[in-house]
CSV table of C-alpha atoms in Angstrom, one decimal:
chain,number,residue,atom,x,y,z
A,1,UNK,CA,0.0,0.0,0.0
A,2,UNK,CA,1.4,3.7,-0.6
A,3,UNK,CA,2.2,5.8,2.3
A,4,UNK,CA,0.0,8.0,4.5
A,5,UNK,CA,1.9,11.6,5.3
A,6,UNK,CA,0.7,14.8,7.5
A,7,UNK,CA,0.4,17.9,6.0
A,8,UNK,CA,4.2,19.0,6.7
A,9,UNK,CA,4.7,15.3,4.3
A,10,UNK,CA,6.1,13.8,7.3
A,11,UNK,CA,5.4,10.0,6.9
A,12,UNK,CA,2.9,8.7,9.9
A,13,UNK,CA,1.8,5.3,8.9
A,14,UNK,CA,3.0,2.7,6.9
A,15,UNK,CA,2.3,-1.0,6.7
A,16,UNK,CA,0.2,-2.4,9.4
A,17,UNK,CA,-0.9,-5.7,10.9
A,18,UNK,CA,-4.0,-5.0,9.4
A,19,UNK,CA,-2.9,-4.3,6.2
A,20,UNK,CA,-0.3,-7.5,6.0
A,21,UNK,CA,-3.9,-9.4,6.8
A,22,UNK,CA,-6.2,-8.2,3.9
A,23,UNK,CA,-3.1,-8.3,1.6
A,24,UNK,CA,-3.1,-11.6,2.4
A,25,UNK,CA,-6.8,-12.2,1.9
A,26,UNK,CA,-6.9,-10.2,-1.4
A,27,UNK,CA,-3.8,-11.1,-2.8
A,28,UNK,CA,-4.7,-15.1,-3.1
A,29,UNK,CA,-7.2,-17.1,-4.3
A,30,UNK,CA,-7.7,-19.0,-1.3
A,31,UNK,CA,-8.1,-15.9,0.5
A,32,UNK,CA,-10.6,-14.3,-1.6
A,33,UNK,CA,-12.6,-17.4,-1.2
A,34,UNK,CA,-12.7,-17.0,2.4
A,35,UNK,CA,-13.8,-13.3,1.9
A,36,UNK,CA,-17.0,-14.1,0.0
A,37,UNK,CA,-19.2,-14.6,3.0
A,38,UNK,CA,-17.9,-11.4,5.5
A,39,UNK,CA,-18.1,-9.1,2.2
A,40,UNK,CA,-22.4,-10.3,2.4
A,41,UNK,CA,-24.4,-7.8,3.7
A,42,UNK,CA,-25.7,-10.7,6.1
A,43,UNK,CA,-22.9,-11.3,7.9
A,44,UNK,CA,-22.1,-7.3,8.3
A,45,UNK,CA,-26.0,-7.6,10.0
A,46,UNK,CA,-25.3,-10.4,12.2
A,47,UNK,CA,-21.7,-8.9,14.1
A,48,UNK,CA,-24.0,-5.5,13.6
A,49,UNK,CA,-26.2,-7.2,16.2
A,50,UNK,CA,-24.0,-8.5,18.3
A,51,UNK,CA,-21.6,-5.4,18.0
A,52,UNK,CA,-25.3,-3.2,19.3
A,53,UNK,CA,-25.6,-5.8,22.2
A,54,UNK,CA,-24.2,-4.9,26.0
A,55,UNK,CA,-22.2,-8.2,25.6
A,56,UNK,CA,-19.9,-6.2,22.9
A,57,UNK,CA,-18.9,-4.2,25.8
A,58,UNK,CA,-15.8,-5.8,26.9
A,59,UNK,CA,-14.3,-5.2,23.9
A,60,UNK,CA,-14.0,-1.7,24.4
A,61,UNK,CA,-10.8,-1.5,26.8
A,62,UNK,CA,-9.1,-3.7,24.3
A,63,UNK,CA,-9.7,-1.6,21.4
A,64,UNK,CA,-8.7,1.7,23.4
A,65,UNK,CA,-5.8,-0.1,24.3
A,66,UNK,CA,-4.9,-1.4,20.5
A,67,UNK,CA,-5.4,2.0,19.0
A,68,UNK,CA,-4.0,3.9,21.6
A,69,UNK,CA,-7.4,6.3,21.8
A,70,UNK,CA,-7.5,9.3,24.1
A,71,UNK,CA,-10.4,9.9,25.3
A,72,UNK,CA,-9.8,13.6,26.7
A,73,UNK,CA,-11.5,14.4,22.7
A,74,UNK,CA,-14.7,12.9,23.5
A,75,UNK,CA,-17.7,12.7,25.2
A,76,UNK,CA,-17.9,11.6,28.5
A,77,UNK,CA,-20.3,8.7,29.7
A,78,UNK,CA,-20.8,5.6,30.1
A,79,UNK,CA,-21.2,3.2,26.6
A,80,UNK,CA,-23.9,0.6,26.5
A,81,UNK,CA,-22.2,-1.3,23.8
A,82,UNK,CA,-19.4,-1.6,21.4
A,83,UNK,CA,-21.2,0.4,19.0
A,84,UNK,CA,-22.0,2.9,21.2
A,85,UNK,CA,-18.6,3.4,22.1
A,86,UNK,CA,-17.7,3.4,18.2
A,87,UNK,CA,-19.8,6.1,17.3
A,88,UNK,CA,-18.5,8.2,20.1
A,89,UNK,CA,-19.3,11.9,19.9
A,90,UNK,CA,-16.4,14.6,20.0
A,91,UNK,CA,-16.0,16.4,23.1
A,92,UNK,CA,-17.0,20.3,22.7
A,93,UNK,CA,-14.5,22.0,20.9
A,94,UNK,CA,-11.9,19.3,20.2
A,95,UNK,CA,-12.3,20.0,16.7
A,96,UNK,CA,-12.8,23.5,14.6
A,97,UNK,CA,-14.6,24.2,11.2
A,98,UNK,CA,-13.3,26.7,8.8
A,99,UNK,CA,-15.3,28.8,8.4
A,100,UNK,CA,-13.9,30.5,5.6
A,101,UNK,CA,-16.2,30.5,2.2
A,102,UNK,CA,-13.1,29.8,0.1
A,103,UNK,CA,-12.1,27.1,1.8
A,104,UNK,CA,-13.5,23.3,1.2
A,105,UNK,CA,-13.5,21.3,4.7
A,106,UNK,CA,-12.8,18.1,5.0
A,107,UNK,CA,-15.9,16.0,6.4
A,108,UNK,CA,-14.1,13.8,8.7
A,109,UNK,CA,-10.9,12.6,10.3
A,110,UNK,CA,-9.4,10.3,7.4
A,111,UNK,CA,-7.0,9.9,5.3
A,112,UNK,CA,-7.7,11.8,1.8
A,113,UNK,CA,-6.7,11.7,-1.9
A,114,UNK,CA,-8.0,13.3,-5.1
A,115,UNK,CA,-8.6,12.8,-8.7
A,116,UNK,CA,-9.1,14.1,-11.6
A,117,UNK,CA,-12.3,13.2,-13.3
A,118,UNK,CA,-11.5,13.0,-17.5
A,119,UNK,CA,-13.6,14.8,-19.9
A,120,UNK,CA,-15.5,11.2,-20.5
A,121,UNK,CA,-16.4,11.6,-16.7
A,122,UNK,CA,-13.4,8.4,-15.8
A,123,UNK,CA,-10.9,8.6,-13.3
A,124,UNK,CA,-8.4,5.9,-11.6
A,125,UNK,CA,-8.2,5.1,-8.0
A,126,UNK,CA,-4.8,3.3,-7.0
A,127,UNK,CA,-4.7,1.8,-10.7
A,128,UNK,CA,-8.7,0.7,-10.9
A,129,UNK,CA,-10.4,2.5,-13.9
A,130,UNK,CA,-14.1,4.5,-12.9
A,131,UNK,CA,-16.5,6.1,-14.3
A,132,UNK,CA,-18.5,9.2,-12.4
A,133,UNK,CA,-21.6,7.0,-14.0
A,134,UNK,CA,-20.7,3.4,-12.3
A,135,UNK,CA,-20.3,5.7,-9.2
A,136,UNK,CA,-23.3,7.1,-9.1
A,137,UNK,CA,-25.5,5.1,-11.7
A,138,UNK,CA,-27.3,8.3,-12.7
A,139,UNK,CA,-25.9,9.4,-16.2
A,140,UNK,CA,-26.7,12.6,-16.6
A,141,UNK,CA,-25.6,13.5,-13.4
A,142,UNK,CA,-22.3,12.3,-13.9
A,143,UNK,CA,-21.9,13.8,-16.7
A,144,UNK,CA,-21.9,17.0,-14.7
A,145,UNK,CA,-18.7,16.6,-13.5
A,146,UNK,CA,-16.5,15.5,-16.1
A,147,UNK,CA,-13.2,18.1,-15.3
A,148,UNK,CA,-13.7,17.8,-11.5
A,149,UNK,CA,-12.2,16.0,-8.5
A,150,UNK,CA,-12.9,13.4,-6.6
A,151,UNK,CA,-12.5,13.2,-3.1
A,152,UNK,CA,-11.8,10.2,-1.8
A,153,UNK,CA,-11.9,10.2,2.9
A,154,UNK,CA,-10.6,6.9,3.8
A,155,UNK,CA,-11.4,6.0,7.9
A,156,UNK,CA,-9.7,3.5,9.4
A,157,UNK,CA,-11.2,2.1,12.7
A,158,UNK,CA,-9.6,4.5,15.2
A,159,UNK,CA,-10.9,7.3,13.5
A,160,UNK,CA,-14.4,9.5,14.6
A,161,UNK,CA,-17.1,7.9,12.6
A,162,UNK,CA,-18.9,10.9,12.5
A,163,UNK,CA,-19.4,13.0,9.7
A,164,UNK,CA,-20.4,16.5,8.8
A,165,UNK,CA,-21.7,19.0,5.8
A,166,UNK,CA,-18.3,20.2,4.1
A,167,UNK,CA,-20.6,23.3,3.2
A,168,UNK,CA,-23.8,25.0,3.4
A,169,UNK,CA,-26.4,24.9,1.2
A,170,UNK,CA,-29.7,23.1,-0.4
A,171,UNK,CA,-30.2,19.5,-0.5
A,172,UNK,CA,-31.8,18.6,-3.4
A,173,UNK,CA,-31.7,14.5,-3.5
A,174,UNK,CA,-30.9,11.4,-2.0
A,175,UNK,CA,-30.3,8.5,-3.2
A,176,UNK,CA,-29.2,4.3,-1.9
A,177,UNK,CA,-27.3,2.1,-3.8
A,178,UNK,CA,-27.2,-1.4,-2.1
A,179,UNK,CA,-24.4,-3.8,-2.8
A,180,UNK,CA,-21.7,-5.5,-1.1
A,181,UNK,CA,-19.4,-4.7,2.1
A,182,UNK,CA,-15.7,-5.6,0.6
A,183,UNK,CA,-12.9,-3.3,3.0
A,184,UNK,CA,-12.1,0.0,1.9
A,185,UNK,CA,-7.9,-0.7,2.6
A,186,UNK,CA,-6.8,0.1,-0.9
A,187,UNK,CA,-5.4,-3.1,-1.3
A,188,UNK,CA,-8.8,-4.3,-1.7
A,189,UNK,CA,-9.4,-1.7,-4.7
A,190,UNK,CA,-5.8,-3.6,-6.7
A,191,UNK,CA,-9.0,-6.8,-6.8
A,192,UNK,CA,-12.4,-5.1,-6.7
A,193,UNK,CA,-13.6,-2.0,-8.1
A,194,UNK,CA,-15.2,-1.3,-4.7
A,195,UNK,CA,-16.4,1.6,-5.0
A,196,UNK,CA,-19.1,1.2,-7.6
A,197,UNK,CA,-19.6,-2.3,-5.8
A,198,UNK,CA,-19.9,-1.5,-2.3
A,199,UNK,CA,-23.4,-0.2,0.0
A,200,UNK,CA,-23.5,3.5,-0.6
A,201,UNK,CA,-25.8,6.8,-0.4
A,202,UNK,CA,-25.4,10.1,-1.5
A,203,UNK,CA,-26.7,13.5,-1.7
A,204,UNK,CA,-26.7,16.5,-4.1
A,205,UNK,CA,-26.0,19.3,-2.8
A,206,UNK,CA,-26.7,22.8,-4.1
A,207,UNK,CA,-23.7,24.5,-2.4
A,208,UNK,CA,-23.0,27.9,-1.1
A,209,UNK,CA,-19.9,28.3,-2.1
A,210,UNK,CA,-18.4,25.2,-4.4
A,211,UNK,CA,-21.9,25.1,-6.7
A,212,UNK,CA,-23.6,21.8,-7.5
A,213,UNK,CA,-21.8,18.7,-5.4
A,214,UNK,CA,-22.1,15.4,-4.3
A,215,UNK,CA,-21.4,14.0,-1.2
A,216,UNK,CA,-21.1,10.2,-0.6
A,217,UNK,CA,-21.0,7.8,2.1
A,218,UNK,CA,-19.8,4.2,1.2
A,219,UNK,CA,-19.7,1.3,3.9
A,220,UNK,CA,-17.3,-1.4,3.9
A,221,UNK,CA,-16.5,-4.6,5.8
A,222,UNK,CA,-18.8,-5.1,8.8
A,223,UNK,CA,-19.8,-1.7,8.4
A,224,UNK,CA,-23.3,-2.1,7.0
A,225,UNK,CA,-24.8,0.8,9.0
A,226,UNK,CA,-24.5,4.2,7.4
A,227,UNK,CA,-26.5,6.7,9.6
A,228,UNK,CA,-27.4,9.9,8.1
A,229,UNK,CA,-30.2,12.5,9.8
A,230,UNK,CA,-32.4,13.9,7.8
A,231,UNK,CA,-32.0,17.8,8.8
A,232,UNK,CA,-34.4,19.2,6.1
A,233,UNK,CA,-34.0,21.4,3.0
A,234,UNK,CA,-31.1,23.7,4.4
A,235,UNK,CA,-27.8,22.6,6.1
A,236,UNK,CA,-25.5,23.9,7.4
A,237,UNK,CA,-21.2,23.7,7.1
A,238,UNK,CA,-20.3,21.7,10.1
A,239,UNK,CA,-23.8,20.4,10.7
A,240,UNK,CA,-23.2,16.9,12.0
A,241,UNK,CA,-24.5,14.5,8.4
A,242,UNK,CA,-24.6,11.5,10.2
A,243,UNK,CA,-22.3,8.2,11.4
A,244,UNK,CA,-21.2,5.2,10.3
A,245,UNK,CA,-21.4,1.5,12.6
A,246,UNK,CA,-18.4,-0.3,12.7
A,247,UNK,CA,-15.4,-0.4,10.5
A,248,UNK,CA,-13.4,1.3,8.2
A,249,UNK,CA,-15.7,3.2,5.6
A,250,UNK,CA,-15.4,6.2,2.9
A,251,UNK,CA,-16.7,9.9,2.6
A,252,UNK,CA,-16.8,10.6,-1.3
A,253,UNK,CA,-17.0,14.2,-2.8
A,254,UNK,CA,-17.0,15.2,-6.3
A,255,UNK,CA,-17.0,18.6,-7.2
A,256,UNK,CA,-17.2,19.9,-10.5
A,257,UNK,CA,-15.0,22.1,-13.2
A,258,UNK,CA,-13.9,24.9,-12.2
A,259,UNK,CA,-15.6,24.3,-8.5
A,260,UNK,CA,-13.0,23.4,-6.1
A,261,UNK,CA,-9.0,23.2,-6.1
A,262,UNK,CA,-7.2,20.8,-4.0
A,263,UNK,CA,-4.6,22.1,-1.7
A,264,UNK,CA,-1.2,21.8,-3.4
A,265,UNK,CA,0.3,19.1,-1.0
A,266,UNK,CA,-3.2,17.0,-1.3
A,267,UNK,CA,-2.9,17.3,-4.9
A,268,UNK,CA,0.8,15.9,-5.0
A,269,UNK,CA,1.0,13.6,-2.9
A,270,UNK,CA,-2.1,12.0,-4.2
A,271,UNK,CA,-0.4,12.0,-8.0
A,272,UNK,CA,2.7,9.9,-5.3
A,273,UNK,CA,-0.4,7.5,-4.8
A,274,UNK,CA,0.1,9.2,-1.0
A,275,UNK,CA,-2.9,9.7,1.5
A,276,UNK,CA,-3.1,12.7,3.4
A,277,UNK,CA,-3.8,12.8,6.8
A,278,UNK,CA,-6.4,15.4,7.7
A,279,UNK,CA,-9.4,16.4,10.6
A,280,UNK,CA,-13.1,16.7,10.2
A,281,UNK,CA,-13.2,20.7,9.4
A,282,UNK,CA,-10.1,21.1,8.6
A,283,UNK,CA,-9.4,22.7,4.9
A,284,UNK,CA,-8.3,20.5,2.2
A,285,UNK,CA,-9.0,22.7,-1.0
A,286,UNK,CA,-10.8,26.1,-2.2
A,287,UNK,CA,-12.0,28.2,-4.8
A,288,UNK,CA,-9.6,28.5,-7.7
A,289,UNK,CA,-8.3,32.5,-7.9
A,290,UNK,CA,-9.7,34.5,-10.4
């Protein structure tokens, strides 16, 4: 897998355990057959229900301990189940939005990289070909936003699973696309194109600032709860969108031409096949000048 960097390029992860594991499970054939089942949305159901039961809670001091989680960031109480403790809410203040209109937020804690969509609406994610139309399977939307971005927020399980509006605006649609749960880990996306197979939903989203954009949530492996609110016609930047269950999972945005720049290290080091790692509200592009 390619390196994850801060934004001063420092390198700050590498290789994991968990990593050497699904490279192993992708990367043979015996292994992929193992993967069928825990890909199926009914297995993600079944450790769902145990994960929501108060039996799940003794594994919460051993995944504090394993991912080295502080938990001066977030709210204090106590958690009826595994879950509960997963989808922990920040603490007041332990993270700021940017408020400033040219700036585009990032919608979570994640690791993030960008594309370039083609002027047939295609673009490449860690050497697997898309199309803005397999993404979204709505045509004539896609073709909206052929010379855009993609914006690909990749959590891992240590990370807040909540997620917020990366603008104000108008929602003007939702929409479900069921399918399977493979893991987001981008050795995963070297097999399957799993992002036009995997459980997603999405909005449009008339923005204030960054016009006509999409914002996706995409489960993965044992995560096949995505929790978003409804909060009307009219959000908010910052407004809380809603949560995912447990697991790693993905926050997609595509923007279109002309929309939204990437910041200049977010834009190299994704052309390095680097991640970037960045905060919920934290800026990760703006307005092109002029």
């Amino acid at each position: 897998m390619g390196l994850v960097v801060d934004r001063r390029g420092k390198i700050v992860e590498a290789e994991s355990l968990q990593d050497r594991i699904l490279k192993g499970l992708y990367g043979h054939v015996l292994g992929r057959a193992l993967l069928k089942p825990l890909v199926s949305p009914a297995v993600s159901r079944l450790v769902g229900g145990f994960l929501d039961s108060g039996f799940s809670k003794a594994l919460i001091p051993w995944f504090m301990r394993s991912h080295s989680i502080d938990m001066a960031d977030y709210e204090q109480k106590e958690y009826e189940s595994y879950n509960d403790f997963f989808t922990r809410r920040m603490a007041k203040g332990a993270r700021s939005i940017d408020s400033s209109p040219q700036a585009l937020v990032s919608p979570c804690d994640s690791r993030v990289s960008v594309y370039p969509v083609d002027g047939e609406c295609e673009f490449t994610i860690k050497h697997t070909r898309y199309t803005a139309q397999s993404l979204l399977r709505d045509y004539r939307l896609a073709a909206e936003y052929a010379g855009g971005y993609v914006w690909v927020f990749r959590l891992c399980v240590e990370d807040y699973h909540r997620y917020i509006y990366t603008d104000g605006g108008r929602v003007t649609g939702s929409v479900r696309i069921p399918g399977v749960l493979h893991t987001v880990n981008p050795v995963a996306n070297d097999r399957y194109p799993v992002y036009k197979e995997n459980t997603r939903e999405y909005c449009v989203i008339r923005s204030e600032h960054f016009g006509k954009m999409i914002q996706m949530e995409v489960g993965a492996m044992l995560v096949g709860k995505i929790h978003n609110h409804f909060r009307g016609e009219r959000v908010r930047r910052g407004w809380e969108k809603g949560r995912f269950a447990f697991g790693g999972s993905t926050v997609i945005l595509l923007t279109k031409k002309g929309a939204a720049l990437p910041d200049e290290d977010i834009l190299e080091n994704s052309r390095r096949g680097w991640e970037t790692r960045v905060r919920l509200g934290e800026r990760v592009g703006g307005r092109p000048a002029g």
